[in-house]
Amino acid sequence: MPSSQNFINHVRIPENNDWVVFILIGCIFLYVFMMNIIERDASLKDFLLQKYFDASNNLPSWIITSCVITLTLSVLISQYIPIVPKYIADLHLLGYQLNKFGYTLLVVIFFYVLRSALGFLFYQSIGDGKKWTVFYFTSTKFYFILSFLLIILCITHYYFPIDRNKIFSYYFFFFSFVFIFKVFFYLFHKNKILPEKWYYKFLYICTLQIAPLLLLWKLLFF
């Protein structure tokens, strides 16, 4: 009877990231639908440079762009959250429980819905409700460009040999730069999307830009 031998399997099983491909393809499909149907075959240049009073279907475009941003951001940062909180992991829906991506997506959706609702209430409370539509029309252009950068980062992160621990610091500085740029973009945009009075601008930046980000960071990383 032959003696048993110990075999070492040198075959490396690659990480299956098909779910990333499906999500990114879905995001691209949403943009194709938006540009061809909602924006009526508008070119990329026309979409980015269109004026508020010449645009139509602003709300659907804003919703689709928000969905793409939410999905791509969740895909990118979900691998960095330490754990899914126990009270979330213990929840089961039809026999399934949330993984890191599902939890991150849930938190990011909560973050955007909360900030959008507070933004709407903010403009209504200062008696400048009409400017809210101009605000989300203008912010759609900003997030549209940002979403393509996030798609590129997702592809690089999951399909190129990078050190994910070292690159996290680069992500941190990248998003810090994006946040600072966005604040100046809102402050000095020609559409004047922020309130005229300086203390309202300061209140908006503190309560609707900085505070929600701190909440998002706490929910994901603490």
mmCIF file of C-alpha atoms in Angstrom:
data_model
loop_
_atom_site.group_PDB
_atom_site.id
_atom_site.type_symbol
_atom_site.label_atom_id
_atom_site.label_comp_id
_atom_site.label_asym_id
_atom_site.label_seq_id
_atom_site.Cartn_x
_atom_site.Cartn_y
_atom_site.Cartn_z
ATOM 1 C CA MET A 1 0.000 0.000 0.000
ATOM 2 C CA PRO A 2 1.612 3.279 -1.009
ATOM 3 C CA SER A 3 2.407 5.662 1.767
ATOM 4 C CA SER A 4 0.412 8.829 1.965
ATOM 5 C CA GLN A 5 2.060 11.987 0.740
ATOM 6 C CA ASN A 6 1.522 15.601 1.648
ATOM 7 C CA PHE A 7 0.725 17.713 -1.358
ATOM 8 C CA ILE A 8 1.054 21.487 -1.307
ATOM 9 C CA ASN A 9 -1.353 23.339 -3.532
ATOM 10 C CA HIS A 10 0.509 26.177 -5.210
ATOM 11 C CA VAL A 11 -2.490 27.258 -7.241
ATOM 12 C CA ARG A 12 -3.632 30.718 -6.191
ATOM 13 C CA ILE A 13 -7.356 31.281 -6.277
ATOM 14 C CA PRO A 14 -7.875 34.823 -7.562
ATOM 15 C CA GLU A 15 -10.313 37.140 -5.850
ATOM 16 C CA ASN A 16 -13.689 37.142 -7.537
ATOM 17 C CA ASN A 17 -14.645 40.736 -8.298
ATOM 18 C CA ASP A 18 -17.423 40.057 -10.773
ATOM 19 C CA TRP A 19 -19.816 41.994 -8.556
ATOM 20 C CA VAL A 20 -17.719 45.127 -9.132
ATOM 21 C CA VAL A 21 -18.007 44.713 -12.904
ATOM 22 C CA PHE A 22 -21.777 44.283 -12.705
ATOM 23 C CA ILE A 23 -22.171 47.429 -10.594
ATOM 24 C CA LEU A 24 -19.935 49.556 -12.819
ATOM 25 C CA ILE A 25 -21.691 48.332 -15.963
ATOM 26 C CA GLY A 26 -25.008 49.187 -14.318
ATOM 27 C CA CYS A 27 -23.726 52.686 -13.531
ATOM 28 C CA ILE A 28 -22.613 53.210 -17.131
ATOM 29 C CA PHE A 29 -26.001 51.963 -18.342
ATOM 30 C CA LEU A 30 -27.709 54.520 -16.087
ATOM 31 C CA TYR A 31 -25.634 57.301 -17.619
ATOM 32 C CA VAL A 32 -26.331 56.086 -21.153
ATOM 33 C CA PHE A 33 -30.043 56.083 -20.342
ATOM 34 C CA MET A 34 -29.782 59.558 -18.818
ATOM 35 C CA MET A 35 -27.909 61.091 -21.747
ATOM 36 C CA ASN A 36 -29.993 59.442 -24.475
ATOM 37 C CA ILE A 37 -33.486 59.564 -22.972
ATOM 38 C CA ILE A 38 -33.628 62.107 -20.169
ATOM 39 C CA GLU A 39 -31.184 64.617 -21.670
ATOM 40 C CA ARG A 40 -32.467 63.900 -25.226
ATOM 41 C CA ASP A 41 -29.212 62.827 -26.874
ATOM 42 C CA ALA A 42 -27.225 65.697 -25.408
ATOM 43 C CA SER A 43 -23.466 65.562 -25.865
ATOM 44 C CA LEU A 44 -21.197 65.502 -22.844
ATOM 45 C CA LYS A 45 -20.085 69.079 -23.505
ATOM 46 C CA ASP A 46 -23.662 70.330 -23.874
ATOM 47 C CA PHE A 47 -24.701 68.562 -20.680
ATOM 48 C CA LEU A 48 -21.894 70.040 -18.591
ATOM 49 C CA LEU A 49 -22.192 73.559 -20.008
ATOM 50 C CA GLN A 50 -25.963 73.873 -20.235
ATOM 51 C CA LYS A 51 -27.580 76.720 -18.363
ATOM 52 C CA TYR A 52 -30.251 76.232 -15.754
ATOM 53 C CA PHE A 53 -33.016 77.975 -17.674
ATOM 54 C CA ASP A 54 -32.222 75.987 -20.824
ATOM 55 C CA ALA A 55 -32.170 72.600 -19.070
ATOM 56 C CA SER A 56 -35.027 70.170 -18.603
ATOM 57 C CA ASN A 57 -35.570 67.032 -16.536
ATOM 58 C CA ASN A 58 -33.131 68.276 -13.909
ATOM 59 C CA LEU A 59 -34.580 66.172 -11.100
ATOM 60 C CA PRO A 60 -34.243 62.769 -12.863
ATOM 61 C CA SER A 61 -30.678 63.620 -13.874
ATOM 62 C CA TRP A 62 -29.835 64.553 -10.290
ATOM 63 C CA ILE A 63 -31.345 61.307 -8.965
ATOM 64 C CA ILE A 64 -29.455 59.135 -11.461
ATOM 65 C CA THR A 65 -26.165 60.925 -10.782
ATOM 66 C CA SER A 66 -26.731 60.516 -7.045
ATOM 67 C CA CYS A 67 -27.360 56.783 -7.514
ATOM 68 C CA VAL A 68 -24.109 56.367 -9.474
ATOM 69 C CA ILE A 69 -22.114 58.338 -6.904
ATOM 70 C CA THR A 70 -23.619 56.275 -4.078
ATOM 71 C CA LEU A 71 -22.818 52.957 -5.773
ATOM 72 C CA THR A 72 -19.273 53.791 -6.877
ATOM 73 C CA LEU A 73 -18.342 55.370 -3.550
ATOM 74 C CA SER A 74 -19.667 52.328 -1.686
ATOM 75 C CA VAL A 75 -17.732 49.954 -3.945
ATOM 76 C CA LEU A 76 -14.500 51.873 -3.375
ATOM 77 C CA ILE A 77 -14.553 52.328 0.398
ATOM 78 C CA SER A 78 -16.411 49.182 1.477
ATOM 79 C CA GLN A 79 -13.185 47.148 1.617
ATOM 80 C CA TYR A 80 -11.706 49.521 4.186
ATOM 81 C CA ILE A 81 -14.372 49.477 6.865
ATOM 82 C CA PRO A 82 -13.127 47.363 9.808
ATOM 83 C CA ILE A 83 -16.279 45.359 10.573
ATOM 84 C CA VAL A 84 -20.008 45.332 10.053
ATOM 85 C CA PRO A 85 -21.588 46.299 13.402
ATOM 86 C CA LYS A 86 -23.082 43.334 15.219
ATOM 87 C CA TYR A 87 -26.573 44.819 15.403
ATOM 88 C CA ILE A 88 -26.507 45.104 11.602
ATOM 89 C CA ALA A 89 -24.851 41.738 10.981
ATOM 90 C CA ASP A 90 -27.501 40.021 13.110
ATOM 91 C CA LEU A 91 -30.279 41.290 10.855
ATOM 92 C CA HIS A 92 -31.417 38.715 8.306
ATOM 93 C CA LEU A 93 -33.652 39.418 5.326
ATOM 94 C CA LEU A 94 -34.883 36.328 3.468
ATOM 95 C CA GLY A 95 -31.954 34.402 4.903
ATOM 96 C CA TYR A 96 -29.339 36.973 3.861
ATOM 97 C CA GLN A 97 -27.264 39.369 5.913
ATOM 98 C CA LEU A 98 -25.380 42.498 4.948
ATOM 99 C CA ASN A 99 -21.706 42.199 4.065
ATOM 100 C CA LYS A 100 -19.287 45.144 4.100
ATOM 101 C CA PHE A 101 -20.488 46.447 0.746
ATOM 102 C CA GLY A 102 -24.143 46.179 1.729
ATOM 103 C CA TYR A 103 -23.541 47.974 5.009
ATOM 104 C CA THR A 104 -21.481 50.698 3.316
ATOM 105 C CA LEU A 105 -24.152 51.182 0.658
ATOM 106 C CA LEU A 106 -26.831 51.468 3.342
ATOM 107 C CA VAL A 107 -24.813 54.074 5.259
ATOM 108 C CA VAL A 108 -23.968 56.119 2.144
ATOM 109 C CA ILE A 109 -27.624 56.120 1.040
ATOM 110 C CA PHE A 110 -28.611 57.311 4.521
ATOM 111 C CA PHE A 111 -25.908 59.992 4.313
ATOM 112 C CA TYR A 112 -27.091 61.385 0.958
ATOM 113 C CA VAL A 113 -30.795 61.214 1.758
ATOM 114 C CA LEU A 114 -30.254 62.949 5.091
ATOM 115 C CA ARG A 115 -28.070 65.670 3.629
ATOM 116 C CA SER A 116 -30.444 66.266 0.719
ATOM 117 C CA ALA A 117 -33.438 66.496 3.050
ATOM 118 C CA LEU A 118 -31.606 68.893 5.367
ATOM 119 C CA GLY A 119 -30.470 70.940 2.380
ATOM 120 C CA PHE A 120 -34.040 71.278 1.142
ATOM 121 C CA LEU A 121 -35.238 72.272 4.619
ATOM 122 C CA PHE A 122 -32.359 74.737 4.942
ATOM 123 C CA TYR A 123 -33.294 76.623 1.775
ATOM 124 C CA GLN A 124 -36.957 76.592 2.705
ATOM 125 C CA SER A 125 -36.268 77.883 6.216
ATOM 126 C CA ILE A 126 -34.296 80.904 4.992
ATOM 127 C CA GLY A 127 -37.008 81.795 2.485
ATOM 128 C CA ASP A 128 -34.906 80.917 -0.560
ATOM 129 C CA GLY A 129 -36.639 77.739 -1.696
ATOM 130 C CA LYS A 130 -36.367 78.539 -5.410
ATOM 131 C CA LYS A 131 -32.580 78.397 -5.177
ATOM 132 C CA TRP A 132 -32.733 74.749 -4.113
ATOM 133 C CA THR A 133 -33.515 73.624 -7.653
ATOM 134 C CA VAL A 134 -30.590 75.686 -8.972
ATOM 135 C CA PHE A 135 -28.402 74.119 -6.295
ATOM 136 C CA TYR A 136 -29.072 70.493 -7.185
ATOM 137 C CA PHE A 137 -28.880 71.321 -10.913
ATOM 138 C CA THR A 138 -25.384 72.738 -10.411
ATOM 139 C CA SER A 139 -24.228 70.023 -8.003
ATOM 140 C CA THR A 140 -25.284 67.383 -10.550
ATOM 141 C CA LYS A 141 -22.527 68.583 -12.896
ATOM 142 C CA PHE A 142 -19.937 68.366 -10.140
ATOM 143 C CA TYR A 143 -20.938 64.876 -9.039
ATOM 144 C CA PHE A 144 -21.224 63.692 -12.645
ATOM 145 C CA ILE A 145 -17.512 64.387 -13.191
ATOM 146 C CA LEU A 146 -16.621 62.996 -9.765
ATOM 147 C CA SER A 147 -18.455 59.750 -10.511
ATOM 148 C CA PHE A 148 -16.202 59.054 -13.502
ATOM 149 C CA LEU A 149 -13.154 59.560 -11.307
ATOM 150 C CA LEU A 150 -14.645 57.092 -8.823
ATOM 151 C CA ILE A 151 -15.251 54.554 -11.600
ATOM 152 C CA ILE A 152 -11.589 54.829 -12.613
ATOM 153 C CA LEU A 153 -10.506 54.420 -8.986
ATOM 154 C CA CYS A 154 -12.734 51.351 -8.592
ATOM 155 C CA ILE A 155 -11.215 49.703 -11.657
ATOM 156 C CA THR A 156 -7.684 50.518 -10.455
ATOM 157 C CA HIS A 157 -8.435 49.331 -6.935
ATOM 158 C CA TYR A 158 -9.908 45.946 -7.842
ATOM 159 C CA TYR A 159 -8.109 45.010 -11.042
ATOM 160 C CA PHE A 160 -4.560 46.328 -10.704
ATOM 161 C CA PRO A 161 -1.824 45.092 -8.360
ATOM 162 C CA ILE A 162 -1.744 47.894 -5.801
ATOM 163 C CA ASP A 163 -1.029 47.923 -2.090
ATOM 164 C CA ARG A 164 -4.474 48.652 -0.703
ATOM 165 C CA ASN A 165 -3.151 49.544 2.745
ATOM 166 C CA LYS A 166 -0.717 52.148 1.446
ATOM 167 C CA ILE A 167 -3.111 53.627 -1.078
ATOM 168 C CA PHE A 168 -5.725 54.366 1.587
ATOM 169 C CA SER A 169 -3.784 57.481 2.619
ATOM 170 C CA TYR A 170 -3.900 58.662 -1.006
ATOM 171 C CA TYR A 171 -7.653 58.136 -1.029
ATOM 172 C CA PHE A 172 -7.908 60.216 2.124
ATOM 173 C CA PHE A 173 -5.993 63.137 0.608
ATOM 174 C CA PHE A 174 -7.926 62.797 -2.657
ATOM 175 C CA PHE A 175 -11.307 63.065 -0.957
ATOM 176 C CA SER A 176 -10.050 65.892 1.253
ATOM 177 C CA PHE A 177 -9.057 67.806 -1.879
ATOM 178 C CA VAL A 178 -12.427 67.023 -3.482
ATOM 179 C CA PHE A 179 -14.241 68.331 -0.408
ATOM 180 C CA ILE A 180 -12.257 71.588 -0.333
ATOM 181 C CA PHE A 181 -12.669 72.053 -4.085
ATOM 182 C CA LYS A 182 -16.412 71.422 -3.794
ATOM 183 C CA VAL A 183 -16.784 74.091 -1.104
ATOM 184 C CA PHE A 184 -15.050 76.687 -3.303
ATOM 185 C CA PHE A 185 -17.027 75.446 -6.309
ATOM 186 C CA TYR A 186 -20.265 76.137 -4.436
ATOM 187 C CA LEU A 187 -19.052 79.470 -3.047
ATOM 188 C CA PHE A 188 -17.885 81.014 -6.300
ATOM 189 C CA HIS A 189 -20.064 79.379 -8.943
ATOM 190 C CA LYS A 190 -21.703 81.841 -11.324
ATOM 191 C CA ASN A 191 -25.144 80.418 -10.531
ATOM 192 C CA LYS A 192 -24.753 81.699 -6.949
ATOM 193 C CA ILE A 193 -26.215 78.531 -5.490
ATOM 194 C CA LEU A 194 -25.433 79.398 -1.860
ATOM 195 C CA PRO A 195 -27.360 82.051 0.095
ATOM 196 C CA GLU A 196 -26.251 85.635 -0.350
ATOM 197 C CA LYS A 197 -25.590 86.385 3.320
ATOM 198 C CA TRP A 198 -22.212 85.203 4.603
ATOM 199 C CA TYR A 199 -23.524 83.718 7.871
ATOM 200 C CA TYR A 200 -25.951 81.500 5.935
ATOM 201 C CA LYS A 201 -23.055 80.316 3.796
ATOM 202 C CA PHE A 202 -21.036 79.550 6.923
ATOM 203 C CA LEU A 203 -24.011 77.750 8.443
ATOM 204 C CA TYR A 204 -24.502 75.681 5.316
ATOM 205 C CA ILE A 205 -20.866 74.603 5.104
ATOM 206 C CA CYS A 206 -20.702 73.631 8.783
ATOM 207 C CA THR A 207 -24.053 71.888 9.144
ATOM 208 C CA LEU A 208 -24.606 70.406 5.690
ATOM 209 C CA GLN A 209 -21.066 69.708 4.503
ATOM 210 C CA ILE A 210 -18.768 69.089 7.473
ATOM 211 C CA ALA A 211 -21.186 67.604 10.033
ATOM 212 C CA PRO A 212 -22.654 64.914 7.708
ATOM 213 C CA LEU A 213 -19.127 63.844 6.675
ATOM 214 C CA LEU A 214 -18.157 63.405 10.317
ATOM 215 C CA LEU A 215 -21.275 61.295 10.827
ATOM 216 C CA LEU A 216 -20.438 59.206 7.754
ATOM 217 C CA TRP A 217 -16.884 58.645 9.002
ATOM 218 C CA LYS A 218 -18.133 57.609 12.444
ATOM 219 C CA LEU A 219 -20.681 55.128 11.055
ATOM 220 C CA LEU A 220 -18.157 53.488 8.747
ATOM 221 C CA PHE A 221 -14.890 53.479 10.659
ATOM 222 C CA PHE A 222 -15.784 53.465 14.378
#
